[in-house]
Coordinates of C-alpha atoms (C1' of nucleotides) in Angstrom, one line a residue:
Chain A
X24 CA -30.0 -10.6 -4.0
X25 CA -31.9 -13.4 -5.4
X26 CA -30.2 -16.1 -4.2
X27 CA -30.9 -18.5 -1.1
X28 CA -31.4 -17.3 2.5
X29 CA -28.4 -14.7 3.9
X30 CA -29.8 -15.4 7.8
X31 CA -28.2 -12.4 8.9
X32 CA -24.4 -13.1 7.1
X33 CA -23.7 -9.7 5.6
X34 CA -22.3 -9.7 2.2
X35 CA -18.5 -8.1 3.0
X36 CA -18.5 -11.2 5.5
X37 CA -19.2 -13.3 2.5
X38 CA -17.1 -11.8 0.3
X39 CA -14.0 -11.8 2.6
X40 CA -14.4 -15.9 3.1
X41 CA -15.2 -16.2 -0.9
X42 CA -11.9 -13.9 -1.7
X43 CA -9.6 -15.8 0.8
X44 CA -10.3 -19.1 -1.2
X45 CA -10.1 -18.1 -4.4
X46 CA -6.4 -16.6 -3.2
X47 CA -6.0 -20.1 -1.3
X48 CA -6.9 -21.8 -4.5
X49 CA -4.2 -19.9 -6.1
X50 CA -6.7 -18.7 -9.0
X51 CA -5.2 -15.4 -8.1
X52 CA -1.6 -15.9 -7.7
X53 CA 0.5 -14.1 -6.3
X54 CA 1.2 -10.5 -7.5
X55 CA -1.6 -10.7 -9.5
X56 CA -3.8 -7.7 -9.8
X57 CA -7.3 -7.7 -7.4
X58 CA -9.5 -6.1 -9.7
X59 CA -12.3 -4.7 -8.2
X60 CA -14.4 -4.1 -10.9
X61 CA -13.9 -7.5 -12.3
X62 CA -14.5 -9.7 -8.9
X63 CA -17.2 -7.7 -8.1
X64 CA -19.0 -8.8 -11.5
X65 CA -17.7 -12.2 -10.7
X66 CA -19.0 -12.2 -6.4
X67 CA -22.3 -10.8 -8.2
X68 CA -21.6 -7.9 -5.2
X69 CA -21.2 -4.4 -5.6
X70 CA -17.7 -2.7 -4.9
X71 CA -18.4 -1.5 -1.5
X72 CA -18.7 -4.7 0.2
X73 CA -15.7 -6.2 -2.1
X74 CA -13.7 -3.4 -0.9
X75 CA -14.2 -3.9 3.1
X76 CA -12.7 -7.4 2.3
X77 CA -10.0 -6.4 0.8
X78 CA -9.2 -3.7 3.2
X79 CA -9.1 -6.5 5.7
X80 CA -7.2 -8.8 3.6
X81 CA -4.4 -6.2 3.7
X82 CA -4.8 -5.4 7.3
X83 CA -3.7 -9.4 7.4
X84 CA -0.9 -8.9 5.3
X85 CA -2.7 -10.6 2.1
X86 CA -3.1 -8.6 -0.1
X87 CA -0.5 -5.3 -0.4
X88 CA -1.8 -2.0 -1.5
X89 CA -0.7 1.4 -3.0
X90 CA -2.9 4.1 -2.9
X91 CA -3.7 4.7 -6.8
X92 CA -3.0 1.4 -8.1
X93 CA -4.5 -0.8 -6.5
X94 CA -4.4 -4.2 -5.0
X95 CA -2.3 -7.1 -5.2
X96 CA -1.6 -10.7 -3.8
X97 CA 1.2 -10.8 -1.7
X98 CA 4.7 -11.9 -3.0
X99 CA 6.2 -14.5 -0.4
X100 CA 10.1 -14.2 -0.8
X101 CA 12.2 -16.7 0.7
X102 CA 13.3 -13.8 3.2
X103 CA 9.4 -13.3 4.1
X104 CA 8.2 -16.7 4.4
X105 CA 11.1 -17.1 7.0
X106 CA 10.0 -13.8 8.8
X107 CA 6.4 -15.2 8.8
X108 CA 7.6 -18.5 10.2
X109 CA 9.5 -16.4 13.1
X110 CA 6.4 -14.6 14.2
X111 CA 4.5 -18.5 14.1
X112 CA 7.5 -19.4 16.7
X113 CA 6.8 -16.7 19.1
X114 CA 2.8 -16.8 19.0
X115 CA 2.8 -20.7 18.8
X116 CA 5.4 -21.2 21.6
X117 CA 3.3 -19.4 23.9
X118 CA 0.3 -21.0 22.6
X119 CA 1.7 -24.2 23.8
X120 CA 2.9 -22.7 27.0
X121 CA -0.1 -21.5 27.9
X122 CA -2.0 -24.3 26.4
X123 CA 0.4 -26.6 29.0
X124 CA -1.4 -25.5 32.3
X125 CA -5.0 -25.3 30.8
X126 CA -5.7 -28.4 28.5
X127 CA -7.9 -31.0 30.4
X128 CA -7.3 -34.4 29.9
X129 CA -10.9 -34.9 27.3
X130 CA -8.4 -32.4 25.0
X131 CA -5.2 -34.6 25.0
X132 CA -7.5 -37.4 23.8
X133 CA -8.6 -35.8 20.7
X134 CA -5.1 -34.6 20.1
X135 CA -3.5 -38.3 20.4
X136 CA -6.8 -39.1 18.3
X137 CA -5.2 -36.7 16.0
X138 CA -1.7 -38.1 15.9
X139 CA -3.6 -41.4 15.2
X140 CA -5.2 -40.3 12.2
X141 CA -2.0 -38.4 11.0
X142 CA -0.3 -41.8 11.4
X143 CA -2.9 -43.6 9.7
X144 CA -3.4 -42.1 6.8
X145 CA 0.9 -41.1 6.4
X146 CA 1.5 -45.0 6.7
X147 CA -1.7 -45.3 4.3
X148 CA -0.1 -42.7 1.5
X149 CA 3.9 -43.4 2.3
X150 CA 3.5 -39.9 4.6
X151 CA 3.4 -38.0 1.3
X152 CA 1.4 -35.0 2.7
X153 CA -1.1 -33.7 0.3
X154 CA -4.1 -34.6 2.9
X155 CA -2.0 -34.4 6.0
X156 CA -2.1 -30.9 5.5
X157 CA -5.6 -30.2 7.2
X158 CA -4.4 -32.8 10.2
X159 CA -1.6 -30.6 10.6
X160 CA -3.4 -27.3 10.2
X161 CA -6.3 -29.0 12.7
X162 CA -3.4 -29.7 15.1
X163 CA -2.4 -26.2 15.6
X164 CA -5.5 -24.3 15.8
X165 CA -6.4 -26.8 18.3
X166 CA -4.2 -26.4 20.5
X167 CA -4.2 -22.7 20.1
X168 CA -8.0 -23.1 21.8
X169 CA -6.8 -24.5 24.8
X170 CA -4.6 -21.7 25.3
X171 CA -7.8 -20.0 26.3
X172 CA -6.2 -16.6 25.4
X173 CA -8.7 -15.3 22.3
X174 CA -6.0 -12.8 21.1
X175 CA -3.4 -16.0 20.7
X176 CA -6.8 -18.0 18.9
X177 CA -7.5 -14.9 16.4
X178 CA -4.1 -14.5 15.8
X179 CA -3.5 -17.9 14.6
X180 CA -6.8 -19.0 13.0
X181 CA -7.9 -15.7 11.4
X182 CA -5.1 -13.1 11.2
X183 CA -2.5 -15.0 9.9
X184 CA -4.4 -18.4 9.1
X185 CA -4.1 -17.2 4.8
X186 CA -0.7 -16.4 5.1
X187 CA 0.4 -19.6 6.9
X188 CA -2.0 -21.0 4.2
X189 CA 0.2 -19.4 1.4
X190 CA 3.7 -20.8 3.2
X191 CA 2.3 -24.2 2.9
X192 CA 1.9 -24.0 -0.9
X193 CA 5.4 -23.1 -1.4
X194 CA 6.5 -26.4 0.5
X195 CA 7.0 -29.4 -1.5
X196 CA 6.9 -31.4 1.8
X197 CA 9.6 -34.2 1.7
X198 CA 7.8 -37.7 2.9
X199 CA 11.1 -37.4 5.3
X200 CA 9.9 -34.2 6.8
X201 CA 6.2 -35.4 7.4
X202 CA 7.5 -38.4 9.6
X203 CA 9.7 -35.7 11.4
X204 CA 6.7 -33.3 11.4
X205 CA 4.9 -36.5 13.1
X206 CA 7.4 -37.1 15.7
X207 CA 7.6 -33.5 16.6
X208 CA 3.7 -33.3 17.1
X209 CA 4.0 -36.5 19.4
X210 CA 6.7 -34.4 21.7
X211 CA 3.9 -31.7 22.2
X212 CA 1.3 -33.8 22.8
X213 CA 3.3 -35.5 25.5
X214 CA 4.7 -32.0 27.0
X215 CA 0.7 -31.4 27.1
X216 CA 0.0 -34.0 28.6
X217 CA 2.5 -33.7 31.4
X218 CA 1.2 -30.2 31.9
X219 CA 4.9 -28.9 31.6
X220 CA 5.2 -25.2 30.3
X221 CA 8.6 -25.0 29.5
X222 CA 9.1 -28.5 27.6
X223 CA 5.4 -27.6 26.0
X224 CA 6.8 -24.0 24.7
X225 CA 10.3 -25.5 24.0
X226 CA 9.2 -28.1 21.8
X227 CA 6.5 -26.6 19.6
X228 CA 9.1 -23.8 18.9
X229 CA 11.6 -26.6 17.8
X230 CA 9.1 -28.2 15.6
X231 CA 8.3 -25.1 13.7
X232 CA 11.9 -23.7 13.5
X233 CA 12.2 -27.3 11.9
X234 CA 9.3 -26.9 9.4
X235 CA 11.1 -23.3 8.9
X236 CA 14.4 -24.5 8.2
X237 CA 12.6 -27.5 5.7
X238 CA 10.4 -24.5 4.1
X239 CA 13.7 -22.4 3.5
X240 CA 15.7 -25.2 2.3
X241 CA 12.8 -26.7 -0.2
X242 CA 12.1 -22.9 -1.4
X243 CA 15.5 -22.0 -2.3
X244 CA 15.2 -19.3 -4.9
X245 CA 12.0 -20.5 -6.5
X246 CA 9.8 -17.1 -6.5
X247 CA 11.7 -13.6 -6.6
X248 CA 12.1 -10.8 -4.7
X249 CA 10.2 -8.7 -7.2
X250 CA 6.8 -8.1 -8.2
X251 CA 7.0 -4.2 -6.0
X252 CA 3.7 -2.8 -7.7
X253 CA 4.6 -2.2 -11.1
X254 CA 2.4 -0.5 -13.5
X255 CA 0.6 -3.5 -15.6
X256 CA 1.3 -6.9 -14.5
X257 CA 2.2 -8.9 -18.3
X258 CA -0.2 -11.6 -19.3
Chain B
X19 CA -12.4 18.3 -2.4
X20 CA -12.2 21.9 -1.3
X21 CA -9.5 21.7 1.3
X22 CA -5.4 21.5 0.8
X23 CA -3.3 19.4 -1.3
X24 CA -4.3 15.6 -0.8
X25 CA -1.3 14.7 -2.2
X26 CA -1.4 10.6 -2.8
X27 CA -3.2 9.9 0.8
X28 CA -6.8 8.9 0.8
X29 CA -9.6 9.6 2.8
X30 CA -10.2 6.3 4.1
X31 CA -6.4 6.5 5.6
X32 CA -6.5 9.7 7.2
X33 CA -9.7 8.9 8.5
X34 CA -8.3 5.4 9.9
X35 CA -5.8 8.0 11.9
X36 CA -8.3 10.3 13.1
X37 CA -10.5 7.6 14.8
X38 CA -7.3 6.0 16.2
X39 CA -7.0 9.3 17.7
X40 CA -10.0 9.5 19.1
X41 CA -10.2 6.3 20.6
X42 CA -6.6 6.9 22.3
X43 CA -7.6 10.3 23.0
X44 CA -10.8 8.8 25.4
X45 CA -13.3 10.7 23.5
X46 CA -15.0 7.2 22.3
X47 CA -14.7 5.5 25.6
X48 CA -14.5 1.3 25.5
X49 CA -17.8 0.6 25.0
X50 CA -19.2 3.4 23.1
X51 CA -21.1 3.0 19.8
X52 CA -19.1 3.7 16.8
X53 CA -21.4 6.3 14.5
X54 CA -20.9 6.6 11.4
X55 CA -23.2 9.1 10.2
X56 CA -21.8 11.2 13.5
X57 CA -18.4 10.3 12.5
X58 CA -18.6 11.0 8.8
X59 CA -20.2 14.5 9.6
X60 CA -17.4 15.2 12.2
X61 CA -14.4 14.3 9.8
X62 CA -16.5 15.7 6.6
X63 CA -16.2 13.3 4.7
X64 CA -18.5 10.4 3.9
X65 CA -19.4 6.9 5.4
X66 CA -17.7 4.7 2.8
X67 CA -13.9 5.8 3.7
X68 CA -14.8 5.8 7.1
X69 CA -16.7 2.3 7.1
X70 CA -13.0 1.3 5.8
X71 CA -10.9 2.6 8.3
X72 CA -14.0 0.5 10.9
X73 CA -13.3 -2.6 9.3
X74 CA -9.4 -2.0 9.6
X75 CA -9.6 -1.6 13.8
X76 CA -12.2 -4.2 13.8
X77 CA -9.2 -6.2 12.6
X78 CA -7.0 -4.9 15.2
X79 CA -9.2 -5.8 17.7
X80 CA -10.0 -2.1 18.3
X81 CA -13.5 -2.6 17.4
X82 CA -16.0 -4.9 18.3
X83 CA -18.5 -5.3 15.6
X84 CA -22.2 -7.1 15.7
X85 CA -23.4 -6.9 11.9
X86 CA -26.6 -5.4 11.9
X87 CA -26.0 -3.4 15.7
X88 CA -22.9 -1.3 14.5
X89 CA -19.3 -1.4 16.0
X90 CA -18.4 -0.5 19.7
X91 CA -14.9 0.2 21.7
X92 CA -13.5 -2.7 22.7
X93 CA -14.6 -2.7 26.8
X94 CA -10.8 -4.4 27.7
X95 CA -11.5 -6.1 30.7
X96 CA -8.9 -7.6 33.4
X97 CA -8.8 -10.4 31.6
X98 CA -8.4 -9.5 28.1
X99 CA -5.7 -6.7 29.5
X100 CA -3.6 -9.5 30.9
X101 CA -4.3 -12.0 27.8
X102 CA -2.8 -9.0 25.7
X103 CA 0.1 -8.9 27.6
X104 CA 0.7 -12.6 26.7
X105 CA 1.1 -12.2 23.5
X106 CA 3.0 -9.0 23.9
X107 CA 5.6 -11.2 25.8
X108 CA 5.6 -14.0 22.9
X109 CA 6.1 -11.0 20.3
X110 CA 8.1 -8.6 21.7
X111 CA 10.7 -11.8 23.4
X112 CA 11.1 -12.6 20.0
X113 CA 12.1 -9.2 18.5
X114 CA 14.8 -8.8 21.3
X115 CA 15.7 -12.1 20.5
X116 CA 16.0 -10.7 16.6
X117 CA 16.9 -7.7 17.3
X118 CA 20.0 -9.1 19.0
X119 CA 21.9 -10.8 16.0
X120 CA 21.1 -7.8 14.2
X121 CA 21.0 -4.4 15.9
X122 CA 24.3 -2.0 15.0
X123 CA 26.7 -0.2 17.2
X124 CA 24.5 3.0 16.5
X125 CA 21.4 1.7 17.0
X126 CA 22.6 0.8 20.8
X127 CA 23.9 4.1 21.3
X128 CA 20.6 5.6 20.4
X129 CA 19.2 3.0 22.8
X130 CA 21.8 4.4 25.4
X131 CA 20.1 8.0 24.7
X132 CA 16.6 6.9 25.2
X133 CA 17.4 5.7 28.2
X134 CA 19.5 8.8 29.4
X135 CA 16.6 10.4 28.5
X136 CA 14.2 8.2 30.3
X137 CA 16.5 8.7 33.6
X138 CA 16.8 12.4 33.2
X139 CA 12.8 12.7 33.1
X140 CA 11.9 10.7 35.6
X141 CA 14.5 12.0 37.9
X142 CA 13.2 15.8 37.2
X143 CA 9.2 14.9 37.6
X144 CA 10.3 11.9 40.2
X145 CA 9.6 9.1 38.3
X146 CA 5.7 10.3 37.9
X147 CA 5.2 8.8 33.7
X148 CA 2.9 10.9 32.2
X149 CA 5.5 11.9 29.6
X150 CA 7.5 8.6 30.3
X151 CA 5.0 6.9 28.5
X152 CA 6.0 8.3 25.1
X153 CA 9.9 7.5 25.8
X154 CA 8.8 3.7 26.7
X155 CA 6.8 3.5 23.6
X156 CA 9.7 4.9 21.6
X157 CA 11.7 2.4 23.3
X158 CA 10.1 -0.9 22.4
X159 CA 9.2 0.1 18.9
X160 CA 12.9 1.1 18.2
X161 CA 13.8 -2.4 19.4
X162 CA 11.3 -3.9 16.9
X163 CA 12.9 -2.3 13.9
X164 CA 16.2 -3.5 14.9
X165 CA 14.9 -6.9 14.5
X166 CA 14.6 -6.3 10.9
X167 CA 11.5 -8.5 10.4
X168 CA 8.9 -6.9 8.3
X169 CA 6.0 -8.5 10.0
X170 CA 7.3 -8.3 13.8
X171 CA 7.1 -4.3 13.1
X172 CA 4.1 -4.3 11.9
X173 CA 3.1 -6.5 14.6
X174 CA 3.8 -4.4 17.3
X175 CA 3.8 -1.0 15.3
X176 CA 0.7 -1.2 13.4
X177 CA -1.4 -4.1 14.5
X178 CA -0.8 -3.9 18.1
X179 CA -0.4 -0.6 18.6
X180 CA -3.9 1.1 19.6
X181 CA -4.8 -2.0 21.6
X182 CA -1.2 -1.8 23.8
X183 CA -2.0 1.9 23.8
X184 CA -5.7 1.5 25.1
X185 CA -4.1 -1.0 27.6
X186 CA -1.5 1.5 29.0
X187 CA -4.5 4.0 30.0
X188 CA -5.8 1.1 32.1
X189 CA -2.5 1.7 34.5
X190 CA -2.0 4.6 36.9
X191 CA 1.5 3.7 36.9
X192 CA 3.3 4.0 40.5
X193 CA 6.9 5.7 40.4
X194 CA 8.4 2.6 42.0
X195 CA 7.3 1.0 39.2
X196 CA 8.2 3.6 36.9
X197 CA 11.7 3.1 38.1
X198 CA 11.7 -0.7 37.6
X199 CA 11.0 -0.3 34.3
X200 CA 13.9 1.9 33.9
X201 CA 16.0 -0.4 35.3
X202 CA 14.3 -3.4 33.1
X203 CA 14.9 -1.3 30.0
X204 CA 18.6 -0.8 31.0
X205 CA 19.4 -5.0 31.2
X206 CA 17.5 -5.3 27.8
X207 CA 20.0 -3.0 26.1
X208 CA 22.7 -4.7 28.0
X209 CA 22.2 -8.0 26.5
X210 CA 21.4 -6.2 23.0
X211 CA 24.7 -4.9 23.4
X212 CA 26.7 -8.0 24.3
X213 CA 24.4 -10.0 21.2
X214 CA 22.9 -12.0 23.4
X215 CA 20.2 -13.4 21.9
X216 CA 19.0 -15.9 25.0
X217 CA 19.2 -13.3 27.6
X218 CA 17.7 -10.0 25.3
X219 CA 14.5 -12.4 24.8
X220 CA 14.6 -13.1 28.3
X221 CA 15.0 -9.7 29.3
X222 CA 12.2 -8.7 27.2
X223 CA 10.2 -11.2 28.5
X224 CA 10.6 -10.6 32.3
X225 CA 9.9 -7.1 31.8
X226 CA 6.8 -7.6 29.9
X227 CA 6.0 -10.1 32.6
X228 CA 6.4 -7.5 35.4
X229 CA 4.4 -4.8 33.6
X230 CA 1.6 -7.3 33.3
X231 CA 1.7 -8.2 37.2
X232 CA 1.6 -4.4 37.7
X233 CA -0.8 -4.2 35.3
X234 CA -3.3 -6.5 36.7
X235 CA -2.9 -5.2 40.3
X236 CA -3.5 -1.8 39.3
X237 CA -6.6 -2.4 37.2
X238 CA -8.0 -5.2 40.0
X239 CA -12.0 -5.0 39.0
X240 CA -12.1 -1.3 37.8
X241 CA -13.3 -2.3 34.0
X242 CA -15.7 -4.8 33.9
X243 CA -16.6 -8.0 32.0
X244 CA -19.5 -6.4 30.5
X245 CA -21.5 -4.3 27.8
X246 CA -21.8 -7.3 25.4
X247 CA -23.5 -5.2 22.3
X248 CA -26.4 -4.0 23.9
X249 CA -29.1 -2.3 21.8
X250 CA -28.5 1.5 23.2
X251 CA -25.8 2.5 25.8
X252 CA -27.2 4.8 28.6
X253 CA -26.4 8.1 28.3
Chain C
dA10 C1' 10.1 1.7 -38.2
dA11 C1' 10.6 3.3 -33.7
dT12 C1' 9.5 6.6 -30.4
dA13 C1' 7.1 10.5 -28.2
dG14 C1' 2.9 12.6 -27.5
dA15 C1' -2.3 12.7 -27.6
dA16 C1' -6.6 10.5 -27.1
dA17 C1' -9.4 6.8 -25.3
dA18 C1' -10.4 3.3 -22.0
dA19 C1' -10.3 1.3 -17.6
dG20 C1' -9.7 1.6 -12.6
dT21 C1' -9.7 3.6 -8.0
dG22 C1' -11.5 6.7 -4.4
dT23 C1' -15.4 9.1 -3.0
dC24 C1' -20.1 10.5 -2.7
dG25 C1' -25.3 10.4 -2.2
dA26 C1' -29.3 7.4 -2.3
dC27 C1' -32.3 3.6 -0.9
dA28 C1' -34.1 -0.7 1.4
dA29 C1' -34.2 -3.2 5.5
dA30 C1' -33.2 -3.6 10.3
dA31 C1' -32.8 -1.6 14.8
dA32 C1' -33.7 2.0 18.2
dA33 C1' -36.5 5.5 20.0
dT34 C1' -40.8 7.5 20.6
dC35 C1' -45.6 7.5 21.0
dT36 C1' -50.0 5.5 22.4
dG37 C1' -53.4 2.9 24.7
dC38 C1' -54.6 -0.4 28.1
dG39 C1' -54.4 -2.5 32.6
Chain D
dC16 C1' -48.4 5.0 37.1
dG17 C1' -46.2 1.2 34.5
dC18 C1' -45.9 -1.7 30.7
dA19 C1' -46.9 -3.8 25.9
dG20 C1' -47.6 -2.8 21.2
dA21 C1' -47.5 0.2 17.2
dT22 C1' -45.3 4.1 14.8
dT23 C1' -41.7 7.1 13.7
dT24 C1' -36.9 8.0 13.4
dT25 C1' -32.2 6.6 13.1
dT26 C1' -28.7 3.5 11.4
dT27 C1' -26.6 -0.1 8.8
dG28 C1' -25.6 -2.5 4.5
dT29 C1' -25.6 -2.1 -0.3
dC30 C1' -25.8 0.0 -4.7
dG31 C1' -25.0 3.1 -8.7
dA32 C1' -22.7 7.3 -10.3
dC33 C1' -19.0 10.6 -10.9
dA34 C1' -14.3 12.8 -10.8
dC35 C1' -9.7 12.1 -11.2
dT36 C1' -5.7 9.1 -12.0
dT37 C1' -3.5 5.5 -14.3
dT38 C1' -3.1 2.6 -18.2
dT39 C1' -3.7 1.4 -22.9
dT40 C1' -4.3 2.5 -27.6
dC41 C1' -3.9 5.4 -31.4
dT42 C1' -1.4 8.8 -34.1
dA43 C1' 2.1 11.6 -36.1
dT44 C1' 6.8 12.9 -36.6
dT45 C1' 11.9 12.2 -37.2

DNA sequence: AATAGAAAAAGTGTCGACAAAAAATCTGCG
DNA sequence: CGCAGATTTTTTGTCGACACTTTTTCTATT
């Protein structure tokens, strides 16, 4: 195109990160229709390359397709965003676990560096948790790099890093549950840092069946069941 | 086109089927350059489709793609075999564990069949699993939709399943182990049976454990590290 | 006026084409 | 005879076009 230097980024690559934050942003909520022809005019890209994104984007469980009518964004029902928040407990509790016997000990400073800042800025803002958010998102996909495994890595920080993004809108975090959500993170670190496995596993899988039970509880019956690929959506 | 009726399936998905095939079938051995002008001629049909159903196993981790060199078999390597196998134990511990709370008095007696099945094979071809394999396949993936989790089936049914199956051509399974397996699958329905939760993920999880131990003994250094998308493989 | 049907508009799935990059081949020199 | 550089060929990434389906709009009838 005409615009500054690509240096070898193709433009599906783009157009996957540039799609995933303008779903992110909410600008396309969800169920709303992914119009090809219109974000391609927007991306200033072709279909093609627009299409490979959103191919992945469904292979991630983002965006749901059916063959003639195209694409939309995921509808996160109650009953899903639990479901999601089981598959986090079984891929993050082995994270931890396997994170346990490989962290070295330049790792568990930058995580208690972490907690620090968490601390910091939730005593700074009364733990309301509007910027907290990328502390806690940092937390996780850090540990899940010292799990050395790169299928537990992808899984966490690509494959299911939008949809985890999409839970978190849907909380209305409680200041209550960020100090909980603060404590919890502590227990880790310390599990890490005593290179025990079992505690390690045991308590990252309590803190998110705790940030489950929050999500469920705050949700409640907020956004419907519905939205199963129905002809026009209504303006 | 000029063939049969299409009826409501694309191109792109059969074609995503086809190379799945292929892969599993060994024709495109781990390593070997994905072509798509050799591919498109081979399935008639043209690149874009088949550039869509590339992206899709690149994002299974089928494919390893470079973005100007093309995309390649994955080459799964000791390591990566055993670092699967991890996150097969995290995933699969957690449908038993799902499965359990939810699975009906049917469901366990079709379980019971499998595994009368399973017995009644191995015992006429002595426990030698060239046709096991397919009845052990059957078996985990019926567990999974007991759990009644949407994404936890797709997990292991979808996502998953290429990679577990390009994994299980790595092992030249002994009968012994053949038979442990058996026995394995028979303490997994047990606790499925009885609803417990703790012991089905267990169960799952010790079994998975002891198919990745055989695993990496069998495979030892047969696959290496290597062929990091190099320019041409030898012929 | 409301509804059913027809016509028009828009969107998806697929194809062929082209530019740029990479790989293979050829060529000349040591 | 081997190797470095230049040339040809192949391949990838992207685009525009077209057919067929779906959706919307228009029209006519009860």
């Amino acid at each position: 195109m005409l615009d500054e230097l690509d240096d070898s980024t193709t433009v599906a690559d783009s157009a996957l990160a540039r799609l995933t934050q303008v779903i992110l942003d909410g600008e396309l909520k969800p169920g709303a229709k992914v119009s090809e022809p219109e974000l391609a005019r927007r991306f200033g890209i072709s279909r093609a390359p627009l299409r490979e994104a959103i191919r992945r984007l469904e292979e991630r469980s983002v965006l749901t397709r059916a063959p003639r009518l195209g694409a939309r964004v995921v509808v996160l029902s109650p009953a899903k965003v639990e479901q999601i928040f089981i598959v986090r407990e079984a891929v993050e509790g082995m994270i931890a676990r396997e994170a346990a016997t490989r962290i070295t000990d330049s790792e568990i400073a930058q995580l208690r560096e972490n907690l620090a800042r968490q601390k910091a800025r939730s005593e700074e803002i009364g733990f309301s948790t509007f910027l907290t958010r990328e502390l806690d998102s940092d937390f996780h996909t850090f540990i899940a790099r010292c799990s050395r495994n790169e299928f537990l890595i992808k899984f966490l920080c690509e494959d299911y890093a939008t949809l985890i993004g999409l839970c978190r809108k849907h909380l209305r975090q409680v200041p209550e549950r960020a100090y909980r959500a603060f404590v919890e993170h502590g227990r880790i670190v310390d599990a890490l840092a005593d290179r025990d496995a079992d505690m390690a596993e045991l308590a990252m899988r309590r803190h998110i069946q705790a940030s489950r039970q929050m999500m469920v509880a705050s949700v409640q019956e907020s956004g419907g069941e519905g939205v199963r690929h129905r002809r026009r959506l209504p303006k």
